[in-house]
CSV table of N, CA, C and O in Angstrom, one decimal:
chain,number,residue,atom,x,y,z
A,1,HIS,N,-55.0,-45.4,-3.2
A,1,HIS,CA,-55.9,-44.7,-2.4
A,1,HIS,C,-55.3,-44.4,-1.1
A,1,HIS,O,-54.9,-45.3,-0.3
A,2,VAL,N,-55.1,-43.1,-0.8
A,2,VAL,CA,-54.5,-42.7,0.5
A,2,VAL,C,-55.5,-42.4,1.5
A,2,VAL,O,-56.5,-41.7,1.3
A,3,GLN,N,-55.3,-43.0,2.7
A,3,GLN,CA,-56.2,-42.7,3.8
A,3,GLN,C,-55.4,-42.4,5.0
A,3,GLN,O,-54.4,-43.1,5.3
A,4,LEU,N,-55.8,-41.4,5.7
A,4,LEU,CA,-55.2,-41.0,7.0
A,4,LEU,C,-56.4,-40.9,8.0
A,4,LEU,O,-57.4,-40.3,7.8
A,5,VAL,N,-56.2,-41.6,9.1
A,5,VAL,CA,-57.2,-41.6,10.1
A,5,VAL,C,-56.6,-41.2,11.5
A,5,VAL,O,-55.6,-41.9,11.9
A,6,GLU,N,-57.1,-40.2,12.1
A,6,GLU,CA,-56.6,-39.7,13.3
A,6,GLU,C,-57.4,-40.4,14.5
A,6,GLU,O,-58.6,-40.6,14.4
A,7,ILE,N,-56.7,-40.7,15.5
A,7,ILE,CA,-57.2,-41.3,16.7
A,7,ILE,C,-56.7,-40.6,17.9
A,7,ILE,O,-55.6,-40.2,18.0
A,8,GLY,N,-57.6,-40.5,18.9
A,8,GLY,CA,-57.1,-40.1,20.2
A,8,GLY,C,-57.6,-38.8,20.8
A,8,GLY,O,-57.3,-38.4,21.9
A,9,GLY,N,-58.4,-38.1,20.0
A,9,GLY,CA,-59.0,-36.8,20.5
A,9,GLY,C,-59.9,-37.1,21.7
A,9,GLY,O,-60.4,-38.2,21.9
A,10,GLY,N,-60.2,-36.0,22.4
A,10,GLY,CA,-61.1,-36.1,23.5
A,10,GLY,C,-61.1,-34.8,24.3
A,10,GLY,O,-60.6,-33.8,23.9
A,11,LEU,N,-61.7,-35.0,25.5
A,11,LEU,CA,-61.9,-33.8,26.4
A,11,LEU,C,-60.9,-34.0,27.6
A,11,LEU,O,-60.9,-35.0,28.2
A,12,VAL,N,-60.1,-33.0,27.8
A,12,VAL,CA,-59.2,-33.0,28.9
A,12,VAL,C,-59.2,-31.7,29.6
A,12,VAL,O,-59.8,-30.7,29.1
A,13,GLN,N,-58.6,-31.6,30.8
A,13,GLN,CA,-58.4,-30.4,31.5
A,13,GLN,C,-57.1,-29.8,31.2
A,13,GLN,O,-56.1,-30.4,30.8
A,14,ALA,N,-57.1,-28.5,31.4
A,14,ALA,CA,-55.8,-27.8,31.2
A,14,ALA,C,-54.7,-28.4,32.1
A,14,ALA,O,-55.0,-28.7,33.2
A,15,GLY,N,-53.6,-28.5,31.5
A,15,GLY,CA,-52.5,-29.2,32.2
A,15,GLY,C,-52.3,-30.6,32.0
A,15,GLY,O,-51.3,-31.2,32.3
A,16,ASP,N,-53.3,-31.3,31.4
A,16,ASP,CA,-53.3,-32.7,31.1
A,16,ASP,C,-52.5,-33.0,29.9
A,16,ASP,O,-52.1,-32.1,29.1
A,17,SER,N,-52.4,-34.3,29.6
A,17,SER,CA,-51.7,-34.8,28.5
A,17,SER,C,-52.6,-35.6,27.6
A,17,SER,O,-53.6,-36.2,28.1
A,18,LEU,N,-52.3,-35.7,26.3
A,18,LEU,CA,-53.1,-36.5,25.4
A,18,LEU,C,-52.1,-36.9,24.3
A,18,LEU,O,-51.3,-36.1,23.9
A,19,ARG,N,-52.3,-38.1,23.8
A,19,ARG,CA,-51.5,-38.6,22.6
A,19,ARG,C,-52.5,-38.9,21.5
A,19,ARG,O,-53.4,-39.7,21.6
A,20,LEU,N,-52.2,-38.2,20.4
A,20,LEU,CA,-52.9,-38.5,19.1
A,20,LEU,C,-52.1,-39.5,18.3
A,20,LEU,O,-50.9,-39.5,18.3
A,21,ALA,N,-52.8,-40.2,17.5
A,21,ALA,CA,-52.2,-41.1,16.5
A,21,ALA,C,-52.8,-41.0,15.2
A,21,ALA,O,-54.0,-40.7,15.1
A,22,CYS,N,-52.0,-41.2,14.1
A,22,CYS,CA,-52.5,-41.1,12.8
A,22,CYS,C,-52.1,-42.4,12.1
A,22,CYS,O,-50.9,-42.7,12.1
A,23,VAL,N,-53.1,-43.1,11.5
A,23,VAL,CA,-52.8,-44.3,10.8
A,23,VAL,C,-52.8,-44.0,9.3
A,23,VAL,O,-53.8,-43.5,8.8
A,24,ALA,N,-51.7,-44.3,8.6
A,24,ALA,CA,-51.6,-44.0,7.2
A,24,ALA,C,-51.7,-45.3,6.4
A,24,ALA,O,-51.1,-46.3,6.8
A,25,SER,N,-52.4,-45.2,5.3
A,25,SER,CA,-52.4,-46.3,4.4
A,25,SER,C,-52.4,-45.8,2.9
A,25,SER,O,-52.8,-44.7,2.7
A,26,GLY,N,-52.0,-46.6,2.0
A,26,GLY,CA,-51.9,-46.2,0.6
A,26,GLY,C,-50.8,-45.3,0.3
A,26,GLY,O,-50.8,-44.6,-0.8
A,27,VAL,N,-49.8,-45.1,1.2
A,27,VAL,CA,-48.6,-44.3,0.9
A,27,VAL,C,-47.4,-45.1,1.2
A,27,VAL,O,-47.4,-46.1,1.9
A,28,SER,N,-46.3,-44.6,0.6
A,28,SER,CA,-45.0,-45.2,0.9
A,28,SER,C,-44.5,-44.4,2.2
A,28,SER,O,-44.0,-43.3,2.1
A,29,PHE,N,-44.8,-45.0,3.3
A,29,PHE,CA,-44.7,-44.3,4.6
A,29,PHE,C,-43.3,-43.8,4.8
A,29,PHE,O,-43.1,-42.6,5.3
A,30,THR,N,-42.3,-44.6,4.5
A,30,THR,CA,-40.9,-44.2,4.8
A,30,THR,C,-40.4,-43.1,3.8
A,30,THR,O,-39.4,-42.5,4.1
A,31,ARG,N,-41.2,-42.8,2.8
A,31,ARG,CA,-40.8,-41.8,1.8
A,31,ARG,C,-41.8,-40.6,1.9
A,31,ARG,O,-41.9,-39.8,1.0
A,32,SER,N,-42.5,-40.5,3.1
A,32,SER,CA,-43.5,-39.5,3.2
A,32,SER,C,-43.2,-38.6,4.4
A,32,SER,O,-42.7,-39.0,5.4
A,33,VAL,N,-43.5,-37.3,4.2
A,33,VAL,CA,-43.5,-36.4,5.3
A,33,VAL,C,-44.8,-36.4,6.0
A,33,VAL,O,-45.9,-36.4,5.3
A,34,MET,N,-44.8,-36.6,7.3
A,34,MET,CA,-46.1,-36.6,8.1
A,34,MET,C,-46.1,-35.4,8.9
A,34,MET,O,-45.1,-34.9,9.5
A,35,ALA,N,-47.3,-34.8,9.0
A,35,ALA,CA,-47.5,-33.6,9.8
A,35,ALA,C,-48.8,-33.5,10.5
A,35,ALA,O,-49.8,-34.3,10.2
A,36,TRP,N,-48.9,-32.7,11.5
A,36,TRP,CA,-50.1,-32.4,12.2
A,36,TRP,C,-50.4,-30.9,12.1
A,36,TRP,O,-49.5,-30.0,12.2
A,37,PHE,N,-51.6,-30.6,11.8
A,37,PHE,CA,-52.2,-29.3,11.7
A,37,PHE,C,-53.4,-29.2,12.7
A,37,PHE,O,-53.9,-30.3,13.1
A,38,ARG,N,-53.8,-28.1,13.0
A,38,ARG,CA,-55.0,-27.9,13.8
A,38,ARG,C,-55.8,-26.7,13.4
A,38,ARG,O,-55.3,-25.8,12.8
A,39,GLN,N,-57.1,-26.8,13.7
A,39,GLN,CA,-58.0,-25.7,13.3
A,39,GLN,C,-59.0,-25.4,14.4
A,39,GLN,O,-59.8,-26.3,14.7
A,40,ALA,N,-58.9,-24.3,15.0
A,40,ALA,CA,-59.9,-23.9,16.0
A,40,ALA,C,-61.1,-23.2,15.3
A,40,ALA,O,-61.0,-22.7,14.2
A,41,PRO,N,-62.2,-23.2,16.0
A,41,PRO,CA,-63.4,-22.6,15.4
A,41,PRO,C,-63.2,-21.1,15.0
A,41,PRO,O,-62.6,-20.3,15.8
A,42,GLY,N,-63.5,-20.8,13.8
A,42,GLY,CA,-63.3,-19.4,13.3
A,42,GLY,C,-61.9,-19.0,12.9
A,42,GLY,O,-61.7,-17.8,12.6
A,43,LYS,N,-61.0,-19.9,13.0
A,43,LYS,CA,-59.6,-19.7,12.7
A,43,LYS,C,-59.1,-20.5,11.5
A,43,LYS,O,-59.7,-21.5,11.2
A,44,GLU,N,-58.1,-20.1,10.9
A,44,GLU,CA,-57.5,-20.8,9.8
A,44,GLU,C,-56.7,-22.0,10.4
A,44,GLU,O,-56.3,-22.0,11.5
A,45,ARG,N,-56.6,-23.0,9.5
A,45,ARG,CA,-55.8,-24.2,9.9
A,45,ARG,C,-54.3,-23.8,10.1
A,45,ARG,O,-53.8,-23.1,9.2
A,46,GLU,N,-53.7,-24.2,11.1
A,46,GLU,CA,-52.3,-23.8,11.4
A,46,GLU,C,-51.4,-25.1,11.6
A,46,GLU,O,-51.9,-26.1,12.1
A,47,PHE,N,-50.2,-24.9,11.3
A,47,PHE,CA,-49.2,-25.9,11.4
A,47,PHE,C,-48.9,-26.2,12.8
A,47,PHE,O,-48.8,-25.3,13.7
A,48,VAL,N,-48.7,-27.5,13.2
A,48,VAL,CA,-48.4,-27.9,14.5
A,48,VAL,C,-47.0,-28.5,14.5
A,48,VAL,O,-46.1,-28.1,15.3
A,49,ALA,N,-46.8,-29.6,13.8
A,49,ALA,CA,-45.5,-30.3,13.8
A,49,ALA,C,-45.4,-31.1,12.5
A,49,ALA,O,-46.4,-31.5,11.9
A,50,ALA,N,-44.2,-31.5,12.1
A,50,ALA,CA,-44.0,-32.3,11.0
A,50,ALA,C,-42.7,-33.2,11.3
A,50,ALA,O,-41.8,-32.8,12.0
A,51,ILE,N,-42.7,-34.3,10.6
A,51,ILE,CA,-41.5,-35.2,10.8
A,51,ILE,C,-41.2,-35.9,9.5
A,51,ILE,O,-42.1,-36.4,8.8
A,52,ALA,N,-40.0,-36.0,9.2
A,52,ALA,CA,-39.5,-36.8,8.1
A,52,ALA,C,-38.1,-37.3,8.5
A,52,ALA,O,-37.9,-38.1,9.4
A,53,ASN,N,-37.1,-36.7,7.8
A,53,ASN,CA,-35.7,-37.0,8.3
A,53,ASN,C,-35.3,-36.0,9.4
A,53,ASN,O,-34.3,-36.2,10.0
A,54,SER,N,-36.2,-35.0,9.7
A,54,SER,CA,-36.0,-34.1,10.8
A,54,SER,C,-37.4,-33.8,11.3
A,54,SER,O,-38.4,-34.3,10.8
A,55,VAL,N,-37.4,-33.0,12.3
A,55,VAL,CA,-38.7,-32.6,12.9
A,55,VAL,C,-38.8,-31.1,13.0
A,55,VAL,O,-37.8,-30.4,13.0
A,56,ASN,N,-40.0,-30.6,13.0
A,56,ASN,CA,-40.2,-29.1,13.1
A,56,ASN,C,-41.5,-28.9,13.9
A,56,ASN,O,-42.5,-29.7,13.7
A,57,TYR,N,-41.5,-27.9,14.7
A,57,TYR,CA,-42.6,-27.6,15.5
A,57,TYR,C,-43.0,-26.1,15.4
A,57,TYR,O,-42.1,-25.2,15.3
A,58,ALA,N,-44.3,-25.9,15.5
A,58,ALA,CA,-44.7,-24.5,15.6
A,58,ALA,C,-44.4,-23.9,17.0
A,58,ALA,O,-44.4,-24.7,18.0
A,59,ASP,N,-44.1,-22.7,17.0
A,59,ASP,CA,-43.6,-22.0,18.3
A,59,ASP,C,-44.6,-22.2,19.4
A,59,ASP,O,-44.1,-22.5,20.5
A,60,PRO,N,-45.9,-22.1,19.2
A,60,PRO,CA,-46.8,-22.3,20.4
A,60,PRO,C,-46.8,-23.6,21.1
A,60,PRO,O,-47.2,-23.7,22.2
A,61,VAL,N,-46.3,-24.7,20.4
A,61,VAL,CA,-46.3,-26.0,21.0
A,61,VAL,C,-44.9,-26.5,21.3
A,61,VAL,O,-44.7,-27.6,21.9
A,62,LYS,N,-43.9,-25.7,20.9
A,62,LYS,CA,-42.5,-26.1,21.1
A,62,LYS,C,-42.2,-26.3,22.6
A,62,LYS,O,-42.6,-25.5,23.4
A,63,GLY,N,-41.7,-27.5,22.9
A,63,GLY,CA,-41.4,-27.8,24.3
A,63,GLY,C,-42.5,-28.5,25.0
A,63,GLY,O,-42.3,-29.0,26.1
A,64,ARG,N,-43.7,-28.5,24.4
A,64,ARG,CA,-44.8,-29.2,25.0
A,64,ARG,C,-45.3,-30.4,24.2
A,64,ARG,O,-45.8,-31.4,24.8
A,65,PHE,N,-45.2,-30.3,22.9
A,65,PHE,CA,-45.7,-31.4,22.0
A,65,PHE,C,-44.5,-32.1,21.4
A,65,PHE,O,-43.4,-31.5,21.2
A,66,THR,N,-44.7,-33.4,21.2
A,66,THR,CA,-43.6,-34.2,20.5
A,66,THR,C,-44.2,-35.0,19.4
A,66,THR,O,-45.2,-35.8,19.7
A,67,ILE,N,-43.7,-34.9,18.3
A,67,ILE,CA,-44.1,-35.7,17.1
A,67,ILE,C,-43.1,-36.9,17.0
A,67,ILE,O,-41.9,-36.7,17.1
A,68,SER,N,-43.7,-38.1,16.7
A,68,SER,CA,-42.8,-39.2,16.4
A,68,SER,C,-43.5,-40.1,15.4
A,68,SER,O,-44.7,-39.9,15.1
A,69,ARG,N,-42.8,-41.1,14.9
A,69,ARG,CA,-43.4,-42.0,14.0
A,69,ARG,C,-42.9,-43.4,14.1
A,69,ARG,O,-41.8,-43.6,14.6
A,70,ASP,N,-43.7,-44.4,13.8
A,70,ASP,CA,-43.4,-45.8,13.8
A,70,ASP,C,-43.5,-46.3,12.4
A,70,ASP,O,-44.6,-46.5,11.9
A,71,ASN,N,-42.4,-46.4,11.7
A,71,ASN,CA,-42.5,-46.7,10.3
A,71,ASN,C,-43.0,-48.2,10.0
A,71,ASN,O,-43.5,-48.4,9.0
A,72,ASP,N,-42.7,-49.1,11.0
A,72,ASP,CA,-43.2,-50.4,10.8
A,72,ASP,C,-44.7,-50.5,10.8
A,72,ASP,O,-45.3,-51.4,10.2
A,73,LYS,N,-45.3,-49.6,11.6
A,73,LYS,CA,-46.8,-49.7,11.7
A,73,LYS,C,-47.5,-48.5,11.0
A,73,LYS,O,-48.7,-48.4,11.1
A,74,ASN,N,-46.8,-47.8,10.2
A,74,ASN,CA,-47.3,-46.6,9.5
A,74,ASN,C,-48.1,-45.7,10.4
A,74,ASN,O,-49.3,-45.3,10.1
A,75,LEU,N,-47.5,-45.4,11.5
A,75,LEU,CA,-48.2,-44.5,12.5
A,75,LEU,C,-47.3,-43.3,12.7
A,75,LEU,O,-46.1,-43.3,12.7
A,76,VAL,N,-48.0,-42.2,12.9
A,76,VAL,CA,-47.4,-41.0,13.4
A,76,VAL,C,-48.1,-40.5,14.7
A,76,VAL,O,-49.4,-40.6,14.7
A,77,TYR,N,-47.4,-40.1,15.7
A,77,TYR,CA,-48.0,-39.7,16.9
A,77,TYR,C,-47.8,-38.2,17.2
A,77,TYR,O,-46.8,-37.6,16.7
A,78,LEU,N,-48.6,-37.7,18.0
A,78,LEU,CA,-48.4,-36.4,18.6
A,78,LEU,C,-48.7,-36.4,20.1
A,78,LEU,O,-49.9,-36.6,20.5
A,79,GLN,N,-47.6,-36.4,20.8
A,79,GLN,CA,-47.8,-36.4,22.3
A,79,GLN,C,-47.9,-34.9,22.7
A,79,GLN,O,-47.0,-34.1,22.5
A,80,MET,N,-49.0,-34.7,23.4
A,80,MET,CA,-49.3,-33.3,23.8
A,80,MET,C,-49.3,-33.3,25.3
A,80,MET,O,-50.1,-33.9,26.0
A,81,ASP,N,-48.4,-32.5,25.8
A,81,ASP,CA,-48.3,-32.3,27.3
A,81,ASP,C,-48.6,-30.9,27.7
A,81,ASP,O,-48.5,-30.0,26.9
A,82,THR,N,-49.0,-30.7,28.9
A,82,THR,CA,-49.3,-29.4,29.5
A,82,THR,C,-50.3,-28.7,28.5
A,82,THR,O,-50.0,-27.5,28.1
A,83,LEU,N,-51.4,-29.3,28.2
A,83,LEU,CA,-52.3,-28.7,27.3
A,83,LEU,C,-52.9,-27.4,27.9
A,83,LEU,O,-53.2,-27.3,29.1
A,84,LYS,N,-53.1,-26.5,27.0
A,84,LYS,CA,-53.7,-25.2,27.3
A,84,LYS,C,-55.0,-25.1,26.6
A,84,LYS,O,-55.3,-25.7,25.6
A,85,PRO,N,-55.9,-24.2,27.1
A,85,PRO,CA,-57.2,-24.0,26.4
A,85,PRO,C,-57.0,-23.5,25.0
A,85,PRO,O,-57.8,-23.9,24.1
A,86,GLU,N,-55.9,-22.8,24.7
A,86,GLU,CA,-55.7,-22.4,23.3
A,86,GLU,C,-55.3,-23.5,22.4
A,86,GLU,O,-55.2,-23.3,21.2
A,87,ASP,N,-55.0,-24.7,23.0
A,87,ASP,CA,-54.7,-25.9,22.1
A,87,ASP,C,-55.9,-26.5,21.6
A,87,ASP,O,-55.8,-27.4,20.8
A,88,ALA,N,-57.1,-26.2,22.1
A,88,ALA,CA,-58.3,-26.8,21.7
A,88,ALA,C,-58.6,-26.5,20.2
A,88,ALA,O,-58.5,-25.4,19.7
A,89,ALA,N,-58.8,-27.6,19.5
A,89,ALA,CA,-59.0,-27.5,18.0
A,89,ALA,C,-59.3,-28.9,17.5
A,89,ALA,O,-59.2,-29.9,18.2
A,90,VAL,N,-59.6,-28.9,16.2
A,90,VAL,CA,-59.6,-30.2,15.5
A,90,VAL,C,-58.2,-30.4,15.0
A,90,VAL,O,-57.7,-29.5,14.3
A,91,TYR,N,-57.6,-31.5,15.3
A,91,TYR,CA,-56.3,-31.8,14.8
A,91,TYR,C,-56.3,-32.7,13.6
A,91,TYR,O,-57.0,-33.8,13.6
A,92,TYR,N,-55.6,-32.4,12.6
A,92,TYR,CA,-55.6,-33.1,11.3
A,92,TYR,C,-54.2,-33.7,11.1
A,92,TYR,O,-53.2,-33.0,11.3
A,93,CYS,N,-54.2,-34.9,10.6
A,93,CYS,CA,-53.0,-35.5,10.1
A,93,CYS,C,-52.9,-35.2,8.6
A,93,CYS,O,-53.9,-35.2,7.9
A,94,ALA,N,-51.7,-35.0,8.1
A,94,ALA,CA,-51.5,-34.7,6.7
A,94,ALA,C,-50.2,-35.3,6.2
A,94,ALA,O,-49.3,-35.6,7.0
A,95,THR,N,-50.1,-35.5,4.9
A,95,THR,CA,-48.9,-36.2,4.4
A,95,THR,C,-48.5,-35.6,3.0
A,95,THR,O,-49.4,-35.1,2.3
A,96,ARG,N,-47.3,-35.7,2.7
A,96,ARG,CA,-46.8,-35.4,1.3
A,96,ARG,C,-45.6,-36.3,1.0
A,96,ARG,O,-44.9,-36.7,2.0
A,97,ALA,N,-45.4,-36.5,-0.2
A,97,ALA,CA,-44.2,-37.3,-0.6
A,97,ALA,C,-42.9,-36.5,-0.4
A,97,ALA,O,-42.9,-35.3,-0.6
A,98,GLY,N,-41.9,-37.1,0.0
A,98,GLY,CA,-40.6,-36.4,0.2
A,98,GLY,C,-40.0,-36.8,1.5
A,98,GLY,O,-40.4,-37.7,2.3
A,99,PHE,N,-38.9,-36.1,1.8
A,99,PHE,CA,-38.1,-36.3,3.0
A,99,PHE,C,-37.9,-35.1,3.8
A,99,PHE,O,-37.3,-35.2,4.9
A,100,TRP,N,-38.3,-34.0,3.3
A,100,TRP,CA,-38.1,-32.7,4.0
A,100,TRP,C,-39.3,-32.1,4.6
A,100,TRP,O,-40.4,-32.1,3.9
A,101,VAL,N,-39.3,-31.7,5.8
A,101,VAL,CA,-40.4,-31.2,6.5
A,101,VAL,C,-40.9,-29.9,5.9
A,101,VAL,O,-40.1,-29.1,5.4
A,102,ALA,N,-42.1,-29.6,6.0
A,102,ALA,CA,-42.7,-28.4,5.5
A,102,ALA,C,-43.8,-27.9,6.5
A,102,ALA,O,-44.4,-28.8,7.2
A,103,SER,N,-44.0,-26.7,6.6
A,103,SER,CA,-45.0,-26.1,7.5
A,103,SER,C,-46.2,-25.5,6.9
A,103,SER,O,-47.1,-25.1,7.5
A,104,ALA,N,-46.1,-25.4,5.6
A,104,ALA,CA,-47.2,-24.7,4.8
A,104,ALA,C,-48.3,-25.7,4.5
A,104,ALA,O,-48.0,-26.8,4.0
A,105,GLU,N,-49.5,-25.3,4.7
A,105,GLU,CA,-50.7,-26.2,4.4
A,105,GLU,C,-50.7,-26.6,2.9
A,105,GLU,O,-51.0,-27.8,2.6
A,106,ARG,N,-50.3,-25.7,2.0
A,106,ARG,CA,-50.3,-26.0,0.6
A,106,ARG,C,-49.3,-27.1,0.2
A,106,ARG,O,-49.4,-27.6,-0.9
A,107,GLU,N,-48.4,-27.4,1.0
A,107,GLU,CA,-47.4,-28.4,0.7
A,107,GLU,C,-47.9,-29.8,0.9
A,107,GLU,O,-47.3,-30.8,0.4
A,108,TYR,N,-49.0,-30.0,1.5
A,108,TYR,CA,-49.5,-31.3,1.8
A,108,TYR,C,-50.7,-31.7,0.9
A,108,TYR,O,-51.5,-30.9,0.6
A,109,ASP,N,-50.6,-33.0,0.5
A,109,ASP,CA,-51.5,-33.5,-0.5
A,109,ASP,C,-52.8,-34.2,0.0
A,109,ASP,O,-53.8,-34.3,-0.6
A,110,TYR,N,-52.6,-34.9,1.2
A,110,TYR,CA,-53.7,-35.7,1.7
A,110,TYR,C,-53.9,-35.4,3.2
A,110,TYR,O,-53.0,-35.1,3.9
A,111,TRP,N,-55.2,-35.5,3.6
A,111,TRP,CA,-55.6,-35.1,4.9
A,111,TRP,C,-56.5,-36.1,5.5
A,111,TRP,O,-57.3,-36.7,4.8
A,112,GLY,N,-56.4,-36.2,6.8
A,112,GLY,CA,-57.4,-37.0,7.5
A,112,GLY,C,-58.7,-36.2,7.8
A,112,GLY,O,-58.7,-35.0,7.5
A,113,GLN,N,-59.6,-36.8,8.4
A,113,GLN,CA,-60.9,-36.2,8.8
A,113,GLN,C,-60.8,-35.3,10.0
A,113,GLN,O,-61.6,-34.4,10.3
A,114,GLY,N,-59.8,-35.5,10.8
A,114,GLY,CA,-59.5,-34.8,12.0
A,114,GLY,C,-60.1,-35.4,13.3
A,114,GLY,O,-61.0,-36.2,13.2
A,115,THR,N,-59.5,-35.1,14.4
A,115,THR,CA,-60.0,-35.5,15.7
A,115,THR,C,-60.0,-34.3,16.6
A,115,THR,O,-59.1,-33.5,16.6
A,116,GLN,N,-61.1,-34.2,17.3
A,116,GLN,CA,-61.3,-33.0,18.1
A,116,GLN,C,-60.6,-33.1,19.5
A,116,GLN,O,-60.8,-34.1,20.2
A,117,VAL,N,-59.9,-32.1,19.9
A,117,VAL,CA,-59.3,-32.0,21.2
A,117,VAL,C,-60.0,-30.8,21.9
A,117,VAL,O,-59.9,-29.7,21.4
A,118,ILE,N,-60.6,-31.0,23.1
A,118,ILE,CA,-61.2,-30.0,23.9
A,118,ILE,C,-60.5,-29.9,25.2
A,118,ILE,O,-60.3,-30.9,25.9
A,119,VAL,N,-60.1,-28.7,25.5
A,119,VAL,CA,-59.3,-28.5,26.7
A,119,VAL,C,-60.2,-27.5,27.6
A,119,VAL,O,-60.4,-26.4,27.3
A,120,SER,N,-60.6,-28.0,28.7
A,120,SER,CA,-61.4,-27.3,29.6
A,120,SER,C,-60.5,-26.5,30.6
A,120,SER,O,-59.4,-26.8,30.8
A,121,SER,N,-61.1,-25.4,31.1
A,121,SER,CA,-60.4,-24.6,32.1
A,121,SER,C,-61.3,-24.2,33.2
A,121,SER,O,-62.5,-24.4,33.2
């Protein structure tokens, strides 16, 4: 049974930083690709970042967000700096088996419930 739980969402002001965490269970974490997606109201879910043997970022967050993982603790993080109002969304943790990063939603098999990030301006 695979479970992904996102932690760390909240309300921040534009320009602030926030770190999200995802706790994974029921997976072989070291053999899993971990990713973050986000979905704003009325919009489709979009790729944010992924990490396995390499990392990949969506262009809107490149240079501002950093994805990392702690394999000993089965955690994946998303450090978000210089947050913008357009970053406001529900952020989802996702995973798939493998070693190669992917940016397509269809590539991921399991999803967390999401954590909401609100950026005021």
